[in-house]
Tab-separated table of C-alpha atoms in Angstrom:
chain	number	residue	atom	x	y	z
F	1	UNK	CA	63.777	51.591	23.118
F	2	UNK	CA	63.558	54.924	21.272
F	3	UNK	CA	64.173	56.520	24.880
F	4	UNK	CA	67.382	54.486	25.555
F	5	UNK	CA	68.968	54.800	22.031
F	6	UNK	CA	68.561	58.919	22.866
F	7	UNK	CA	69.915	58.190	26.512
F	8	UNK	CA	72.458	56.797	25.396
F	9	UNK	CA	74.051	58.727	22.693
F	10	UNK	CA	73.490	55.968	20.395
F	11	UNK	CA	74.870	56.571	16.577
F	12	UNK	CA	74.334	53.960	13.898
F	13	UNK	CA	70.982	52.861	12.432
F	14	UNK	CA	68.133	50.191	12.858
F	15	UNK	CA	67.479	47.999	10.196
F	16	UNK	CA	64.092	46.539	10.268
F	17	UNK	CA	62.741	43.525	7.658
F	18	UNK	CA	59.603	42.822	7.414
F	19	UNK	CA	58.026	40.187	5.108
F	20	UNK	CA	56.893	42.745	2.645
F	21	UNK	CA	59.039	46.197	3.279
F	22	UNK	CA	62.128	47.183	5.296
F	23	UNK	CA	62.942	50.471	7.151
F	24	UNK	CA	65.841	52.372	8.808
F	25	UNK	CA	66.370	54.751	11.454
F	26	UNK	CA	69.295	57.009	11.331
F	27	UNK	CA	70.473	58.016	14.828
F	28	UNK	CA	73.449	60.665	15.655
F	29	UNK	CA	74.525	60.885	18.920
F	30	UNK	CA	71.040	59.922	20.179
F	31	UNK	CA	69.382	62.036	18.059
F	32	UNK	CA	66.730	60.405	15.308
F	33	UNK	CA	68.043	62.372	11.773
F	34	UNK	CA	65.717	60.464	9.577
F	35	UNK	CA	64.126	57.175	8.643
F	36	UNK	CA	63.086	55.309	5.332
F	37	UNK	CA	60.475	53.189	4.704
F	38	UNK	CA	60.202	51.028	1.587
F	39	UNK	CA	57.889	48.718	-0.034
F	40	UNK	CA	58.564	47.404	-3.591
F	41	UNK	CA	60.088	50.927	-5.131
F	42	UNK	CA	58.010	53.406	-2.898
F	43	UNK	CA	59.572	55.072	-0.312
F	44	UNK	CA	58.620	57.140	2.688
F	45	UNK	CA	60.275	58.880	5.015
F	46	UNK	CA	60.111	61.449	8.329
F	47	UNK	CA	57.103	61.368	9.591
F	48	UNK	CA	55.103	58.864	6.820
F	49	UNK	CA	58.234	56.491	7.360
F	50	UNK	CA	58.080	56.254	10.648
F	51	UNK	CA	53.782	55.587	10.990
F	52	UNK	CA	54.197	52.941	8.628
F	53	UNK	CA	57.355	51.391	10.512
F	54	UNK	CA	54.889	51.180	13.358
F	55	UNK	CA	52.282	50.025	11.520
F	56	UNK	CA	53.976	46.999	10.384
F	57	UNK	CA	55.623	46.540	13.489
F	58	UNK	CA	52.312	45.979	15.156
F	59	UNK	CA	51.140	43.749	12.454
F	60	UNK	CA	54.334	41.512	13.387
F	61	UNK	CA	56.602	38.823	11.686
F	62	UNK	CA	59.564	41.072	11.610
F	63	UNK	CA	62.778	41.573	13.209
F	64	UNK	CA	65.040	43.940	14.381
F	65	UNK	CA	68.976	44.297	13.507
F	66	UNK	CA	70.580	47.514	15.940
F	67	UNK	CA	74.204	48.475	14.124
F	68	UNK	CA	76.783	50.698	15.736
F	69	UNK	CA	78.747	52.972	13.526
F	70	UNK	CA	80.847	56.044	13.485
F	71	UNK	CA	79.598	59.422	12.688
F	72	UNK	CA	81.493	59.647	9.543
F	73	UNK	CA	79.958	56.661	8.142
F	74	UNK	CA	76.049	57.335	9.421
F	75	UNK	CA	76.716	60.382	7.071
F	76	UNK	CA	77.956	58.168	4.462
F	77	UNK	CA	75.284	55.624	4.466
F	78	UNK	CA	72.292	58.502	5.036
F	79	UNK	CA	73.921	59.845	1.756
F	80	UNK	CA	73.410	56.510	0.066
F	81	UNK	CA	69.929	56.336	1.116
F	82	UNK	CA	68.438	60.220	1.126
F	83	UNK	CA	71.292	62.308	-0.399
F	84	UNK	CA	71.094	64.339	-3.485
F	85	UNK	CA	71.595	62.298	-6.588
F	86	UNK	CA	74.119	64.323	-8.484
F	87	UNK	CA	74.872	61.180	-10.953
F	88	UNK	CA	72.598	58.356	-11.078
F	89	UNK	CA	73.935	55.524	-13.983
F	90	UNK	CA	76.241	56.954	-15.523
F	91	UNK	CA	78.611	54.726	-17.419
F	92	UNK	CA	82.130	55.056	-16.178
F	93	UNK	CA	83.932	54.984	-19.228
F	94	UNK	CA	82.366	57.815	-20.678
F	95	UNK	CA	83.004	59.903	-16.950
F	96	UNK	CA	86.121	61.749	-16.542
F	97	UNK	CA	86.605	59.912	-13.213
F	98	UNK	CA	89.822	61.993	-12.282
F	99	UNK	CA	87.736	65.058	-13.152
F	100	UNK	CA	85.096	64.331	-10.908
F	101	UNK	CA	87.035	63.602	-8.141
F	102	UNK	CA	88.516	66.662	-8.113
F	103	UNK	CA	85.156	68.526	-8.252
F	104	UNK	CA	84.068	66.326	-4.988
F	105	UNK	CA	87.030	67.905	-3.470
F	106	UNK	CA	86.944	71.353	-4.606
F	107	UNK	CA	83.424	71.317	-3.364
F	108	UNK	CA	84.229	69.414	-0.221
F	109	UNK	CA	81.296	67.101	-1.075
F	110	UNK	CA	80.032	64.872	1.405
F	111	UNK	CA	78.376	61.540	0.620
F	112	UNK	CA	78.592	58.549	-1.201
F	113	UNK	CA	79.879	57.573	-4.688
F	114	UNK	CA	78.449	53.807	-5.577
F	115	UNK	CA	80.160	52.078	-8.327
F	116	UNK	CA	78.172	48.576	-9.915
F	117	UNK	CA	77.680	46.199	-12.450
F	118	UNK	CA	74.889	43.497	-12.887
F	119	UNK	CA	77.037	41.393	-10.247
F	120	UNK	CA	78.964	43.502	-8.457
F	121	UNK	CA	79.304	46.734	-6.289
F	122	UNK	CA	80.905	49.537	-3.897
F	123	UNK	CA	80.588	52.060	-2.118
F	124	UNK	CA	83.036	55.403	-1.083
F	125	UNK	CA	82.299	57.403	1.267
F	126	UNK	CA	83.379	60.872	1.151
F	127	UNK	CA	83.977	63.931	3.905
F	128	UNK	CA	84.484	67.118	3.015
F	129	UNK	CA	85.717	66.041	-0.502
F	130	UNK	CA	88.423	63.297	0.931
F	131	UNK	CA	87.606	59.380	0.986
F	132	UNK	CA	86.596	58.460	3.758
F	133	UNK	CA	86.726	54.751	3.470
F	134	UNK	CA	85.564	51.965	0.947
F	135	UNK	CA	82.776	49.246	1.007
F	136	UNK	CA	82.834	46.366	-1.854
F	137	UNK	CA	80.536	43.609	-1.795
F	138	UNK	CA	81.408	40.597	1.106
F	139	UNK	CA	83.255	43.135	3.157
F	140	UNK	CA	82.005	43.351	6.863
F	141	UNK	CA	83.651	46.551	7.294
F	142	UNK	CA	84.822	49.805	5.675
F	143	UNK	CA	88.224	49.373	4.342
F	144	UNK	CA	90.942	51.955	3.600
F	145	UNK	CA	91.730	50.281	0.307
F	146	UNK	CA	90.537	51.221	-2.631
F	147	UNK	CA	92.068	48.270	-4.607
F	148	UNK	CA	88.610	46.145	-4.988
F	149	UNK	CA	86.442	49.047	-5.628
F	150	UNK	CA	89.113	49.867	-8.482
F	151	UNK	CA	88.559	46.311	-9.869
F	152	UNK	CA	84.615	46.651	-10.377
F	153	UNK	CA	84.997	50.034	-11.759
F	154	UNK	CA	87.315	48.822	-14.669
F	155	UNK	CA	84.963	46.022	-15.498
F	156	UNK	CA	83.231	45.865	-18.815
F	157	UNK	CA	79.623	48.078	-17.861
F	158	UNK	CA	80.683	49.218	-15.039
F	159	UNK	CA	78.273	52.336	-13.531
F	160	UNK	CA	78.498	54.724	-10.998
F	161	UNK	CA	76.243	56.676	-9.237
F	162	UNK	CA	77.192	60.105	-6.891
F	163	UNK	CA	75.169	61.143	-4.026
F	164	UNK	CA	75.490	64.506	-1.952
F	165	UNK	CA	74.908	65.104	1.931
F	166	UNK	CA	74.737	67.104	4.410
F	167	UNK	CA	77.356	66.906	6.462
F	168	UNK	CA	77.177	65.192	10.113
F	169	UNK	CA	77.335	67.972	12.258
F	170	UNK	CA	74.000	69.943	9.919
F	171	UNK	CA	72.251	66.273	9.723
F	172	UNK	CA	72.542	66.798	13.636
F	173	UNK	CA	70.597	69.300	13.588
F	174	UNK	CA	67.687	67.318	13.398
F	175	UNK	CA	66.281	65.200	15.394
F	176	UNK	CA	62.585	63.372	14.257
F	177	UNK	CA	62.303	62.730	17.830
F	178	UNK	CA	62.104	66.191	18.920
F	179	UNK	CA	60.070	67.128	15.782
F	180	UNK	CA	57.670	64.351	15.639
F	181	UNK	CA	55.493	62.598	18.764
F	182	UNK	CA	56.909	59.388	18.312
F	183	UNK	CA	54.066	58.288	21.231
F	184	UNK	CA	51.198	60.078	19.250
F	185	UNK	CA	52.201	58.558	16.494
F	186	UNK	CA	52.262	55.195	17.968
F	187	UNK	CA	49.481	55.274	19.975
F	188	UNK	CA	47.077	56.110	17.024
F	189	UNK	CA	48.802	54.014	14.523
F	190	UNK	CA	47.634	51.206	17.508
F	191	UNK	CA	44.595	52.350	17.600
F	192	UNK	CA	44.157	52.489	13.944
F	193	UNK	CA	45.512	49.095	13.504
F	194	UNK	CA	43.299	47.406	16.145
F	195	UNK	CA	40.484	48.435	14.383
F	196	UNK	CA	41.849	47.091	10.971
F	197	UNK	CA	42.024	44.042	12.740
F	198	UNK	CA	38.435	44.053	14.796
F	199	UNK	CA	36.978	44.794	11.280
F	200	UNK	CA	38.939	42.177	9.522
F	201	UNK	CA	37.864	39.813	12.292
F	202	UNK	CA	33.971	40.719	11.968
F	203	UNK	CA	34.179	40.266	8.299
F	204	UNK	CA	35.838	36.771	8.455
F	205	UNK	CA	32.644	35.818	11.583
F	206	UNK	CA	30.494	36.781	8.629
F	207	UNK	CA	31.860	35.067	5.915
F	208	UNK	CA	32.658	31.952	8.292
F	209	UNK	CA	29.137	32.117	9.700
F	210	UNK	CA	27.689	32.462	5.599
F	211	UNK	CA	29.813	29.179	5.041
F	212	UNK	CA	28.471	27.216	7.560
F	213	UNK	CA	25.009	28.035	7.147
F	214	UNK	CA	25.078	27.150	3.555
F	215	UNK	CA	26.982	23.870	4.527
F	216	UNK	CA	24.189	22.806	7.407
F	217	UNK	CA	21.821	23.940	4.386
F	218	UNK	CA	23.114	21.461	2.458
F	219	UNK	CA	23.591	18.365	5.408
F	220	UNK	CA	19.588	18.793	5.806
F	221	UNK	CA	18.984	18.503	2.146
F	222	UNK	CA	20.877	15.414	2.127
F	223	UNK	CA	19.078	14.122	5.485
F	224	UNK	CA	15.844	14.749	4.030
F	225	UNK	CA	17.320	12.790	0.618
F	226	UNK	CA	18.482	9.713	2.794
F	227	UNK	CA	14.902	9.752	4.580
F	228	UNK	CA	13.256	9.982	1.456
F	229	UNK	CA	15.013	7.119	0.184
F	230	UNK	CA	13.841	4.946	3.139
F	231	UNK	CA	10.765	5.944	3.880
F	232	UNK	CA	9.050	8.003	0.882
F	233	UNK	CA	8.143	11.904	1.031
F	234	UNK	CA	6.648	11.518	4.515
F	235	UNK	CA	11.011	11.175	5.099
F	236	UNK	CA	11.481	14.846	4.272
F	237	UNK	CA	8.487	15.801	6.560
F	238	UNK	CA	9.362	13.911	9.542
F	239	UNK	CA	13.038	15.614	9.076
F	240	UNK	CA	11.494	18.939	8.928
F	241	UNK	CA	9.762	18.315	11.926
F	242	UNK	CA	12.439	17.053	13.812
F	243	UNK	CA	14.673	20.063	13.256
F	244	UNK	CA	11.974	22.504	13.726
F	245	UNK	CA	11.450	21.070	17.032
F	246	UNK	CA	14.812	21.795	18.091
F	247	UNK	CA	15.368	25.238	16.669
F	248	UNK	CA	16.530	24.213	13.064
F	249	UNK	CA	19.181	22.984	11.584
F	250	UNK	CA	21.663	24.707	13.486
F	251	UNK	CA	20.687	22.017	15.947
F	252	UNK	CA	22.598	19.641	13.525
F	253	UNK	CA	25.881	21.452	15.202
F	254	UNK	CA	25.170	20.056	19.100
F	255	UNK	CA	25.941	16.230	19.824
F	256	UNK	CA	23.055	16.180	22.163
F	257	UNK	CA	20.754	17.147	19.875
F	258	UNK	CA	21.455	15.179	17.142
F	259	UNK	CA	20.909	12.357	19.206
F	260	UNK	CA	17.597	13.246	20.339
F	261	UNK	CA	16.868	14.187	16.576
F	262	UNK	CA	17.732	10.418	15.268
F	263	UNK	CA	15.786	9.370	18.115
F	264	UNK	CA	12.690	11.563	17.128
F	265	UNK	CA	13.023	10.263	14.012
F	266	UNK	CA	12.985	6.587	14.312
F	267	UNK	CA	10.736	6.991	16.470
F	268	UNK	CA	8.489	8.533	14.109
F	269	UNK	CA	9.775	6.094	11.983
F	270	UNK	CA	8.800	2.174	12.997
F	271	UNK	CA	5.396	1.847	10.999
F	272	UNK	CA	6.983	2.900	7.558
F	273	UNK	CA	10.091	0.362	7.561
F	274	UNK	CA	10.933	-2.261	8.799
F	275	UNK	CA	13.715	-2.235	11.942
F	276	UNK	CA	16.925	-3.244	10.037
F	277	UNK	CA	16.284	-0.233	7.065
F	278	UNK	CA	15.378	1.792	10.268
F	279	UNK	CA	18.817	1.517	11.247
F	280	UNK	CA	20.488	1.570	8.078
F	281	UNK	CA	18.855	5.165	7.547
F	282	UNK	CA	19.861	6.054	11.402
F	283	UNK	CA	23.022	5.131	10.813
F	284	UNK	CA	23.600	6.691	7.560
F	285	UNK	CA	22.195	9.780	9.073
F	286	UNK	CA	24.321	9.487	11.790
F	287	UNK	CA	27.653	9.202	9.736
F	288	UNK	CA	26.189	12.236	7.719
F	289	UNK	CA	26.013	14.415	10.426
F	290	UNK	CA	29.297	13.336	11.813
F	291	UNK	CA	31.516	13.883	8.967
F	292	UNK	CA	29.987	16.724	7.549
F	293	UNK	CA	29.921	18.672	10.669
F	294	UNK	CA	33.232	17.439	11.930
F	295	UNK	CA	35.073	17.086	8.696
């Protein structure tokens, strides 16, 4: 996919979700110029962003949204995400907003200038100093009015953060997929991750096999209980001798052999009880087994 995006010239970003995280990849005219991980507030990016992006792709239950933009506004939203924070939460009431506009065009800043309160927010985007275009929360584009983002800003706690970027023809000059074996990367990240998962699959064999050891344990302690009841201690023998004969209780697990273990044990059974509490305690033996192994 990485291959075609490049082919093709491609310019916008992929946005992935993931239960747990997100990421985005930043392409300009087909070339990767960087990509951000994040899980709760930690962020990676380059080269650590895009391992873990393939980690959690091959651990699955994500998806995959591809967005085409203009070159202008890839700068604009790589500014939001990785530029240089020349203002972070400043309160706009106490900024000389006129002031630092002119700065931003003095300087012929590009990036993004995000203005918020608790509930609401938006984004300008700014080239070489001059707006660019405005974003504002429930828009599904970049407008050229400024009207709504001049709304939130006069609201009561209204903040504003400024962020610096390169602009798009430097952030062109790189390209993650020239600097970085994407294939290497994946390819070992696979391999890595398969054997996350063979070891996480040998552990739960264990555990599982643990578990049902202690539960067949258990299911003979009871059978040796019930054939107690009925027929004294010489119950718990004749159990023990039953099972031994047919390789222990793990017998307990194979239909076949339960049946010839009932069977080996009534039949060791007829001179000690009488026939009905015979099958009473085969029967109650029998359901034993049954649910306990099946349940």
């Amino acid at each position: 996919m990485l291959d075609k995006l490049k082919g093709g010239g491609f310019t916008g970003y992929l946005n992935f979700i993931f239960p747990s995280s997100s990421g985005i990849l930043f392409f300009e005219g087909g070339k990767l110029i960087s990509a951000l991980h994040e899980l709760d507030k930690a962020r990676l990016s380059g080269f650590e962003a895009i391992a873990e992006l393939s980690n959690q792709i091959l651990a699955g239950g994500g998806s995959l949204s591809v967005y085409r933009l203009s070159k202008d506004l890839v700068m604009g939203l790589h500014a939001l995400l990785h530029g240089e924070v020349l203002f972070k939460g400043q309160e706009l009431k106490l900024i000389d907003i006129k002031g630092l506009l002119e700065k931003m065009k003095v300087r012929q800043l590009n990036g993004c200038l995000r203005i918020y309160t608790e509930d609401r927010s938006a984004l300008i985007f700014y080239k070489e100093g001059a707006p660019l275009g405005f974003f504002h929360d429930g828009s599904n584009d970049i407008e050229t009015s400024a009207s709504e983002s001049q709304k939130i800003a006069g609201l009561p706690g209204a903040k504003i953060d400024v962020l610096s970027t390169k602009s798009a023809d430097e952030l062109m000059l790189y390209d993650l997929l020239e600097m970085v074996n994407i294939d290497k990367i994946w390819d070992s990240t696979k391999i890595r991750y398969t054997a996350q998962m063979e070891q996480l699959s040998k552990e739960a064999q264990e555990r599982d096999s643990v578990q049902q050891n202690e539960r067949l344990r258990e299911l003979e302690d009871d059978l040796k209980e019930v054939a107690v009841a009925y027929l004294g201690k010489v119950g718990r023998t004749l159990v023990d001798k039953e099972l031994s004969e047919r390789g222990g209780r793990d017998a307990l697990l194979n239909a076949e052999e339960v049946t010839k273990f009932l069977a080996g044990v009534e039949k060791s059974s007829k001179l000690l009880t009488s026939l009905s509490k015979l099958k009473e305690m085969s029967d109650l033996m029998k359901n034993e087994i049954f649910n306990r192994v099946n349940g």
